[in-house]
CSV table of C-alpha atoms in Angstrom, one decimal:
chain,number,residue,atom,x,y,z
A,26,MET,CA,0.0,0.0,0.0
A,27,LEU,CA,2.8,2.3,1.0
A,28,LEU,CA,4.5,1.6,-2.4
A,29,MET,CA,1.4,2.4,-4.3
A,30,VAL,CA,1.1,5.8,-2.4
A,31,ILE,CA,4.8,6.5,-3.1
A,32,MET,CA,4.5,5.7,-6.9
A,33,ARG,CA,1.4,7.8,-7.2
A,34,TRP,CA,3.0,10.7,-5.5
A,35,MET,CA,6.1,10.3,-8.0
A,36,PHE,CA,3.7,10.3,-10.8
A,37,ARG,CA,1.9,13.5,-9.7
A,38,ALA,CA,5.3,15.2,-8.9
A,39,GLN,CA,6.2,15.1,-12.6
A,40,ARG,CA,3.0,17.0,-13.6
A,41,GLN,CA,2.2,20.6,-13.1
A,42,VAL,CA,-0.8,21.2,-10.7
A,43,GLU,CA,-3.3,23.4,-12.5
A,44,TYR,CA,-6.4,24.9,-11.3
A,45,ARG,CA,-8.8,26.5,-13.8
A,46,VAL,CA,-11.9,28.6,-13.3
A,47,LYS,CA,-13.7,29.8,-16.2
A,48,THR,CA,-15.7,32.9,-16.1
A,49,SER,CA,-18.9,33.7,-17.8
A,50,MET,CA,-16.9,35.7,-20.2
A,51,ASN,CA,-14.9,32.5,-21.1
A,52,LYS,CA,-11.6,33.8,-19.6
A,53,LEU,CA,-9.3,31.3,-18.3
A,54,TYR,CA,-7.5,31.7,-15.1
A,55,SER,CA,-4.9,29.2,-13.8
A,56,TYR,CA,-2.7,28.5,-10.9
A,57,GLN,CA,0.5,26.6,-11.7
A,58,GLY,CA,3.2,24.9,-9.5
A,59,SER,CA,5.7,22.1,-10.2
A,60,PHE,CA,7.8,19.8,-8.3
A,61,GLU,CA,11.3,18.7,-9.2
A,62,VAL,CA,12.2,15.1,-9.5
A,63,LEU,CA,15.8,14.0,-9.1
A,64,PRO,CA,17.7,12.6,-12.0
A,65,ALA,CA,17.8,8.8,-12.8
A,66,GLY,CA,20.6,7.0,-10.8
A,67,THR,CA,19.7,8.6,-7.5
A,68,GLY,CA,16.8,6.2,-6.8
A,69,ARG,CA,17.8,5.5,-3.1
A,70,TRP,CA,18.1,9.3,-2.2
A,71,THR,CA,14.9,10.0,-4.2
A,72,LEU,CA,13.0,7.4,-2.3
A,73,LEU,CA,14.4,8.8,1.0
A,74,GLY,CA,13.6,12.2,0.1
A,75,ILE,CA,10.1,11.3,-1.1
A,76,LEU,CA,9.6,9.4,2.3
A,77,THR,CA,10.8,12.6,4.3
A,78,VAL,CA,8.4,14.8,2.4
A,79,LEU,CA,5.4,12.5,2.9
A,80,ALA,CA,6.1,12.3,6.7
A,81,ALA,CA,6.4,16.1,6.8
A,82,LEU,CA,3.2,16.7,4.9
A,83,ALA,CA,1.1,14.0,6.5
A,84,PRO,CA,-0.9,16.1,8.9
A,85,TYR,CA,-1.6,18.7,6.2
A,86,PRO,CA,-3.9,18.8,3.3
A,87,ALA,CA,-2.3,18.6,-0.1
A,88,PHE,CA,-2.4,21.8,-2.3
A,89,ALA,CA,-4.3,24.1,0.1
A,90,THR,CA,-5.4,27.0,-2.1
A,91,VAL,CA,-6.1,30.7,-1.5
A,92,TYR,CA,-9.2,31.9,-3.2
A,93,ARG,CA,-10.0,35.7,-3.7
A,94,VAL,CA,-13.6,36.8,-3.9
A,95,GLY,CA,-14.5,40.3,-5.0
A,96,PRO,CA,-16.2,42.3,-7.7
A,97,ASP,CA,-13.3,42.1,-10.1
A,98,GLN,CA,-12.4,38.5,-9.2
A,99,VAL,CA,-13.4,35.2,-11.0
A,100,LEU,CA,-15.2,34.4,-7.9
A,101,LYS,CA,-17.9,37.1,-7.5
A,102,THR,CA,-19.6,35.9,-4.3
A,103,PRO,CA,-18.8,33.9,-1.1
A,104,SER,CA,-21.3,31.2,-2.0
A,105,GLN,CA,-19.3,30.5,-5.2
A,106,ALA,CA,-16.3,29.9,-3.3
A,107,ALA,CA,-18.0,27.8,-0.9
A,108,ARG,CA,-18.9,25.3,-3.6
A,109,ILE,CA,-15.3,24.7,-4.6
A,110,VAL,CA,-13.1,25.0,-1.6
A,111,GLN,CA,-11.5,22.0,-0.1
A,112,THR,CA,-10.1,21.2,3.3
A,113,GLY,CA,-7.5,23.6,4.5
A,114,ASP,CA,-8.2,26.5,1.9
A,115,THR,CA,-8.3,30.1,2.7
A,116,ILE,CA,-10.9,32.6,1.4
A,117,GLU,CA,-10.1,36.2,1.1
A,118,ILE,CA,-13.1,38.5,0.5
A,119,GLU,CA,-12.6,41.9,-0.9
A,120,PRO,CA,-15.0,44.9,0.0
A,121,LYS,CA,-17.9,45.4,-2.4
A,122,PRO,CA,-19.9,48.5,-2.7
A,123,GLY,CA,-23.4,48.0,-0.9
A,124,GLY,CA,-22.1,44.8,0.4
A,125,TYR,CA,-22.8,41.1,-0.6
A,126,TYR,CA,-26.4,40.1,-0.8
A,127,ASP,CA,-25.4,36.6,-0.6
A,128,CYS,CA,-25.2,33.6,1.9
A,129,ALA,CA,-23.0,30.5,1.9
A,130,VAL,CA,-22.8,27.0,3.4
A,131,TRP,CA,-19.2,25.9,4.3
A,132,ASN,CA,-18.9,22.1,4.4
A,133,ALA,CA,-15.2,21.8,4.2
A,134,ASN,CA,-12.9,21.5,7.3
A,135,ASN,CA,-10.0,23.7,8.4
A,136,LEU,CA,-11.0,26.7,6.5
A,137,THR,CA,-9.9,30.4,7.0
A,138,ILE,CA,-12.5,33.0,5.7
A,139,GLU,CA,-11.6,36.5,6.1
A,140,GLY,CA,-12.3,40.0,4.8
A,141,ILE,CA,-9.5,42.0,3.2
A,142,GLY,CA,-9.5,45.6,4.1
A,143,GLN,CA,-12.5,47.4,5.8
A,144,GLY,CA,-16.1,47.1,5.2
A,145,VAL,CA,-16.6,43.7,4.0
A,146,ARG,CA,-20.3,43.2,4.6
A,147,LEU,CA,-22.6,40.3,4.0
A,148,THR,CA,-26.3,41.3,4.3
A,149,ASP,CA,-30.0,40.4,4.0
A,150,SER,CA,-29.7,36.8,2.7
A,151,THR,CA,-29.8,33.5,4.5
A,152,CYS,CA,-29.1,29.9,3.5
A,153,GLN,CA,-31.3,26.9,4.4
A,154,GLY,CA,-33.6,29.3,6.5
A,155,LYS,CA,-30.7,29.6,9.0
A,156,ALA,CA,-28.0,32.1,8.7
A,157,ILE,CA,-25.9,34.2,6.4
A,158,PHE,CA,-23.0,31.8,6.8
A,159,VAL,CA,-23.7,28.2,7.9
A,160,THR,CA,-20.6,26.4,9.1
A,161,VAL,CA,-21.1,22.6,8.6
A,162,GLY,CA,-17.3,21.9,8.6
A,163,HIS,CA,-14.9,21.7,11.5
A,164,ASN,CA,-12.3,24.0,12.7
A,165,ILE,CA,-13.2,27.1,10.9
A,166,THR,CA,-11.9,30.5,11.4
A,167,ILE,CA,-13.9,33.6,10.3
A,168,ARG,CA,-12.1,37.1,10.5
A,169,ASN,CA,-12.9,40.6,9.7
A,170,LEU,CA,-16.5,40.2,8.4
A,171,THR,CA,-19.6,42.1,8.9
A,172,PHE,CA,-23.0,40.1,9.1
A,173,ALA,CA,-26.1,42.1,9.0
A,174,ARG,CA,-30.0,41.8,8.9
A,175,ALA,CA,-30.3,38.1,8.9
A,176,VAL,CA,-34.1,37.3,8.9
A,177,VAL,CA,-36.0,34.0,8.6
A,178,PRO,CA,-39.5,33.0,9.2
A,179,ASP,CA,-38.7,31.2,12.5
A,180,TRP,CA,-37.2,34.5,14.0
A,181,ASN,CA,-33.9,33.1,14.6
A,182,GLY,CA,-32.0,34.1,11.5
A,183,ALA,CA,-28.3,34.3,12.4
A,184,GLY,CA,-25.2,35.9,11.3
A,185,ILE,CA,-23.6,32.5,11.7
A,186,ARG,CA,-25.1,29.2,12.3
A,187,ALA,CA,-22.4,26.9,13.6
A,188,GLU,CA,-23.1,23.2,13.1
A,189,GLY,CA,-19.6,21.8,12.9
A,190,ARG,CA,-17.0,21.6,15.7
A,191,ASP,CA,-14.7,24.3,16.7
A,192,LEU,CA,-15.4,27.8,15.4
A,193,ARG,CA,-13.2,30.7,15.9
A,194,ILE,CA,-14.5,34.3,15.2
A,195,GLU,CA,-12.1,37.3,15.2
A,196,ASP,CA,-12.6,41.1,14.5
A,197,SER,CA,-15.9,40.6,13.1
A,198,ARG,CA,-19.4,42.4,13.4
A,199,PHE,CA,-22.9,41.3,13.8
A,200,ILE,CA,-25.5,44.1,13.3
A,201,ASP,CA,-29.3,43.9,13.5
A,202,ASN,CA,-29.7,40.1,13.0
A,203,GLN,CA,-32.5,38.1,14.6
A,204,SER,CA,-29.7,36.2,16.3
A,205,GLY,CA,-25.9,37.2,16.1
A,206,ILE,CA,-24.5,33.7,16.5
A,207,LEU,CA,-26.5,30.5,16.9
A,208,VAL,CA,-24.3,27.4,17.7
A,209,ALA,CA,-25.9,24.0,17.6
A,210,ASP,CA,-25.2,21.1,20.0
A,211,SER,CA,-21.9,19.7,19.3
A,212,PRO,CA,-20.1,17.7,22.3
A,213,GLY,CA,-16.4,18.4,22.5
A,214,SER,CA,-16.6,21.6,20.4
A,215,THR,CA,-15.0,25.0,21.3
A,216,VAL,CA,-16.4,28.3,20.2
A,217,THR,CA,-13.9,31.3,20.5
A,218,ILE,CA,-14.9,34.9,19.9
A,219,GLN,CA,-12.3,37.7,20.0
A,220,ASN,CA,-12.4,41.4,19.4
A,221,SER,CA,-15.8,41.3,17.9
A,222,GLN,CA,-19.0,43.4,18.2
A,223,PHE,CA,-22.7,42.3,18.5
A,224,ILE,CA,-24.9,45.4,17.9
A,225,ASP,CA,-28.8,45.1,18.0
A,226,ASN,CA,-29.2,41.4,17.8
A,227,GLY,CA,-31.7,39.0,19.4
A,228,PHE,CA,-35.2,39.7,18.6
A,229,CYS,CA,-38.4,38.4,19.8
A,230,GLY,CA,-41.1,36.6,17.7
A,231,PRO,CA,-44.7,35.7,18.5
A,232,ARG,CA,-43.6,32.7,20.7
A,233,SER,CA,-39.9,33.2,21.8
A,234,CYS,CA,-37.1,35.6,21.7
A,235,ALA,CA,-33.7,34.9,20.0
A,236,ASP,CA,-30.5,35.8,21.7
A,237,SER,CA,-27.4,38.0,20.6
A,238,ILE,CA,-25.1,34.9,21.2
A,239,GLU,CA,-26.8,31.7,21.6
A,240,VAL,CA,-24.8,28.5,22.2
A,241,GLY,CA,-25.9,24.9,22.7
A,242,ARG,CA,-24.4,21.9,24.4
A,243,ILE,CA,-20.7,22.3,23.6
A,244,ALA,CA,-17.5,21.7,25.6
A,245,GLU,CA,-16.5,25.4,25.9
A,246,LEU,CA,-17.4,29.0,25.0
A,247,LYS,CA,-14.7,31.6,25.2
A,248,ILE,CA,-15.4,35.4,24.6
A,249,SER,CA,-12.9,38.0,25.0
A,250,HIS,CA,-12.3,41.8,24.2
A,251,SER,CA,-15.8,42.1,22.7
A,252,LEU,CA,-18.7,44.2,22.8
A,253,ILE,CA,-22.2,43.1,23.1
A,254,THR,CA,-24.9,45.7,23.1
A,255,GLY,CA,-28.5,46.7,22.4
A,256,THR,CA,-30.1,43.2,22.5
A,257,PRO,CA,-33.8,44.0,22.2
A,258,GLY,CA,-35.4,40.7,23.3
A,259,GLY,CA,-33.5,37.6,24.4
A,260,ASP,CA,-30.2,37.2,26.3
A,261,ALA,CA,-27.0,38.9,25.4
A,262,ILE,CA,-25.2,35.7,26.0
A,263,HIS,CA,-27.2,32.4,26.4
A,264,SER,CA,-24.9,29.5,26.9
A,265,LEU,CA,-25.5,25.7,27.6
A,266,ALA,CA,-21.6,25.1,27.3
A,267,THR,CA,-20.0,22.9,29.9
A,268,LEU,CA,-17.6,25.9,30.4
A,269,THR,CA,-18.3,29.5,29.6
A,270,GLN,CA,-15.3,32.0,29.9
A,271,LEU,CA,-15.9,35.8,29.5
A,272,VAL,CA,-12.7,38.0,29.7
A,273,SER,CA,-12.5,41.7,29.2
A,274,ASN,CA,-15.8,42.1,27.4
A,275,ARG,CA,-18.4,45.1,27.6
A,276,ILE,CA,-21.8,43.5,27.8
A,277,GLU,CA,-24.6,46.2,28.0
A,278,ASP,CA,-28.2,47.0,27.3
A,279,GLY,CA,-27.5,50.2,25.8
A,280,GLU,CA,-30.0,52.9,25.1
A,281,THR,CA,-32.4,50.6,23.2
A,282,GLY,CA,-31.5,47.1,24.7
A,283,ALA,CA,-34.1,45.2,26.8
A,284,ALA,CA,-32.4,41.9,27.3
A,285,ASN,CA,-33.6,39.3,29.7
A,286,TYR,CA,-30.0,38.8,31.2
A,287,LEU,CA,-26.8,39.9,30.0
A,288,VAL,CA,-25.4,36.4,30.8
A,289,ASP,CA,-27.7,33.5,31.1
A,290,LEU,CA,-26.7,29.8,31.8
A,291,PRO,CA,-30.1,28.1,32.1
A,292,PHE,CA,-29.1,24.6,32.3
A,293,GLY,CA,-25.9,24.3,34.5
A,294,GLY,CA,-22.3,24.5,33.3
A,295,SER,CA,-19.4,26.4,34.9
A,296,LEU,CA,-18.8,30.2,34.4
A,297,ILE,CA,-15.5,32.2,34.7
A,298,MET,CA,-15.9,35.8,34.2
A,299,HIS,CA,-12.8,38.3,34.5
A,300,GLU,CA,-12.6,42.0,34.2
A,301,ASN,CA,-15.9,42.4,32.2
A,302,THR,CA,-18.0,45.5,32.3
A,303,LEU,CA,-21.7,44.9,32.5
A,304,VAL,CA,-24.2,47.6,32.2
A,305,ARG,CA,-28.1,47.2,32.9
A,306,GLY,CA,-30.3,49.5,31.3
A,307,SER,CA,-33.8,50.7,32.5
A,308,ARG,CA,-35.8,48.8,29.9
A,309,SER,CA,-34.4,45.3,30.6
A,310,ARG,CA,-36.8,42.6,30.7
A,311,GLN,CA,-35.6,41.3,34.2
A,312,PRO,CA,-34.9,44.5,36.0
A,313,GLY,CA,-31.5,44.7,37.9
A,314,ILE,CA,-30.2,41.1,37.3
A,315,ALA,CA,-27.1,40.9,35.1
A,316,VAL,CA,-26.0,37.3,35.4
A,317,ARG,CA,-28.1,34.2,35.9
A,318,ILE,CA,-26.9,30.6,36.5
A,319,MET,CA,-29.5,27.8,37.0
A,320,GLN,CA,-28.9,24.1,37.6
A,321,GLY,CA,-32.2,22.3,37.8
A,322,VAL,CA,-32.6,18.5,38.5
A,323,GLY,CA,-30.9,16.5,35.7
A,324,ALA,CA,-28.8,19.4,34.6
A,325,PRO,CA,-25.0,19.2,34.1
A,326,LYS,CA,-22.7,19.6,37.0
A,327,VAL,CA,-21.5,23.2,37.9
A,328,ASN,CA,-17.9,22.8,38.8
A,329,GLN,CA,-16.8,26.4,39.3
A,330,LEU,CA,-18.3,29.8,39.3
A,331,VAL,CA,-15.6,32.4,39.5
A,332,PHE,CA,-16.0,36.2,39.2
A,333,THR,CA,-13.0,38.5,39.5
A,334,GLY,CA,-12.3,42.2,38.6
A,335,ASN,CA,-15.7,42.7,37.0
A,336,THR,CA,-17.6,46.1,36.9
A,337,LEU,CA,-21.4,46.4,37.4
A,338,GLN,CA,-23.2,49.4,36.4
A,339,SER,CA,-26.9,50.3,36.3
A,340,ASP,CA,-28.8,52.8,34.4
A,341,SER,CA,-31.9,52.2,36.5
A,342,GLU,CA,-33.0,53.9,39.6
A,343,HIS,CA,-33.3,50.6,41.5
A,344,PRO,CA,-30.4,48.6,42.8
A,345,ALA,CA,-28.9,45.9,40.5
A,346,THR,CA,-27.9,42.3,41.3
A,347,PHE,CA,-24.7,41.2,39.8
A,348,ILE,CA,-25.3,37.3,40.1
A,349,LEU,CA,-28.3,35.2,40.6
A,350,ASN,CA,-27.0,31.8,41.6
A,351,TRP,CA,-29.6,29.1,41.3
A,352,THR,CA,-27.2,26.2,41.5
A,353,GLY,CA,-25.7,24.0,44.5
A,354,THR,CA,-22.2,25.4,43.7
A,355,ARG,CA,-20.7,28.2,45.8
A,356,ALA,CA,-19.8,31.3,43.6
A,357,GLN,CA,-16.2,32.7,44.3
A,358,LEU,CA,-16.2,36.5,44.1
A,359,SER,CA,-13.1,38.8,44.2
A,360,GLY,CA,-12.2,42.3,43.4
A,361,ASN,CA,-15.6,43.1,41.5
A,362,HIS,CA,-16.8,46.7,41.4
A,363,LEU,CA,-20.4,47.5,42.0
A,364,GLY,CA,-22.5,50.6,42.6
A,365,ALA,CA,-23.8,51.8,46.0
A,366,GLY,CA,-26.7,49.4,47.1
A,367,ASP,CA,-26.1,46.9,44.3
A,368,VAL,CA,-26.2,43.3,45.5
A,369,PRO,CA,-23.2,41.1,44.6
A,370,LEU,CA,-24.9,37.8,45.0
A,371,SER,CA,-28.4,36.5,45.4
A,372,ARG,CA,-30.0,33.2,45.9
A,373,SER,CA,-33.6,34.5,46.2
A,374,GLY,CA,-36.1,32.0,44.7
A,375,TYR,CA,-33.7,29.2,44.5
A,376,LEU,CA,-35.8,26.7,46.7
A,377,TRP,CA,-38.9,27.5,44.6
A,378,PHE,CA,-37.0,26.9,41.4
A,379,LEU,CA,-35.6,23.6,42.8
A,380,THR,CA,-39.0,22.4,43.7
A,381,LYS,CA,-40.5,23.1,40.2
A,382,SER,CA,-37.5,21.6,38.5
A,383,SER,CA,-38.0,18.3,40.6
A,384,ILE,CA,-41.6,18.2,39.7
A,385,HIS,CA,-40.9,18.8,36.0
A,386,TYR,CA,-38.1,16.1,36.0
A,387,VAL,CA,-40.3,13.6,37.6
A,388,ILE,CA,-43.1,14.2,35.2
A,389,ALA,CA,-40.6,14.0,32.2
A,390,GLU,CA,-39.3,10.7,33.6
A,391,ALA,CA,-42.7,9.3,34.1
A,392,LYS,CA,-43.7,10.1,30.4
A,393,ASP,CA,-40.4,8.6,29.2
A,394,PHE,CA,-41.3,5.4,31.3
A,395,ALA,CA,-44.9,5.3,30.2
A,396,ARG,CA,-44.4,5.7,26.4
A,397,PRO,CA,-42.8,2.2,25.7
A,398,VAL,CA,-45.3,0.6,28.2
A,399,ARG,CA,-48.2,2.2,26.3
A,400,ALA,CA,-46.8,1.2,23.0
A,401,HIS,CA,-46.3,-2.5,24.2
A,402,LEU,CA,-50.0,-2.6,25.7
A,403,HIS,CA,-51.3,-1.1,22.4
A,404,THR,CA,-49.6,-4.1,20.6
A,405,ILE,CA,-51.1,-6.7,23.0
A,406,VAL,CA,-54.5,-5.3,22.8
A,407,ASN,CA,-54.5,-5.2,18.9
A,408,SER,CA,-53.1,-8.6,18.7
A,409,ILE,CA,-56.1,-9.9,20.8
A,410,LEU,CA,-58.8,-7.8,18.9
A,411,GLY,CA,-57.2,-8.8,15.6
A,412,LYS,CA,-58.5,-12.4,16.2
A,413,PHE,CA,-62.0,-10.9,16.0
A,414,GLY,CA,-61.4,-8.8,13.0
A,415,LEU,CA,-61.2,-5.5,15.3
A,416,HIS,CA,-58.5,-2.9,15.6
A,417,TYR,CA,-57.9,-0.5,18.4
A,418,ARG,CA,-56.2,2.9,17.5
């Protein structure tokens, strides 16, 4: 098998690698590269050299390509690039006057998608009824892009919908979307957000509210040096991650925001917050409460709750509560800065919440137990009635 791989590689090494994209104007663009094969008579060293190169390149995709998207490029839109990229490729997107009214589904792994220069904007278009970008592949980095006005009938149109593992977002902006980022359940995945802005995301529909950043059941969510402001409906950050880390962010309602909570962990998980600034506005749906952590019966374990060097401000006339802790884990607070009369930590309502959670858990377990029993009884009854030509629905 190894010999076949080596022979195939030698054969390919004697050819030029050529990639052609044909435009609608029948222009031909190509990328060419070549490999040098050692002269005859040096077979032993050629084989050794090939084995060395193969070993060095083993972890990396072959012939990773950089694609340029732009008004004057062969690839005019990100969606055109998404249809041809392979594992390990880089997609560079140039600015376009008025922005790209385009969406894309990224299926390949290990991609880097970045805007070149200032003002690369994708707006007003969603794919699969989900988002402007849908990332299906794993280990994708998105950098220096603006996502705006994502709208879908389900009221959760996102700038980015992450369905694969391990997403990294850097220096990007999410403006006026129903949901800024929506991350699907993906155990073991890590989502990292750095130096980004989320402005006026998280709208309410007839039945529920979307969030500015909503993360499902993943291993870790890390947000640093970012701004989340103006959430009109849901939570600014809504996380079901096993571990959520927030470092040096500004999370605020702003003048128009009316978020439920600035940070909400409604189903367990650990939380570490360091040197964040949180500002509650007068229009918030849960007046005065900045951070909520809940651990109902059956929720994942909360290993740690650590809050250091954070600042809480309130634009309301009423005192604010920094943390509402409805878990069985003790919160560790150190060096946080609160206004006069503000409450650093509250457990008010925890026993009532725990009682309701226990009741709901028992009911859910009973339904799960009863469902197969009912199906089995239904089968038995119909087998008996069938002998008489009858059937019970």
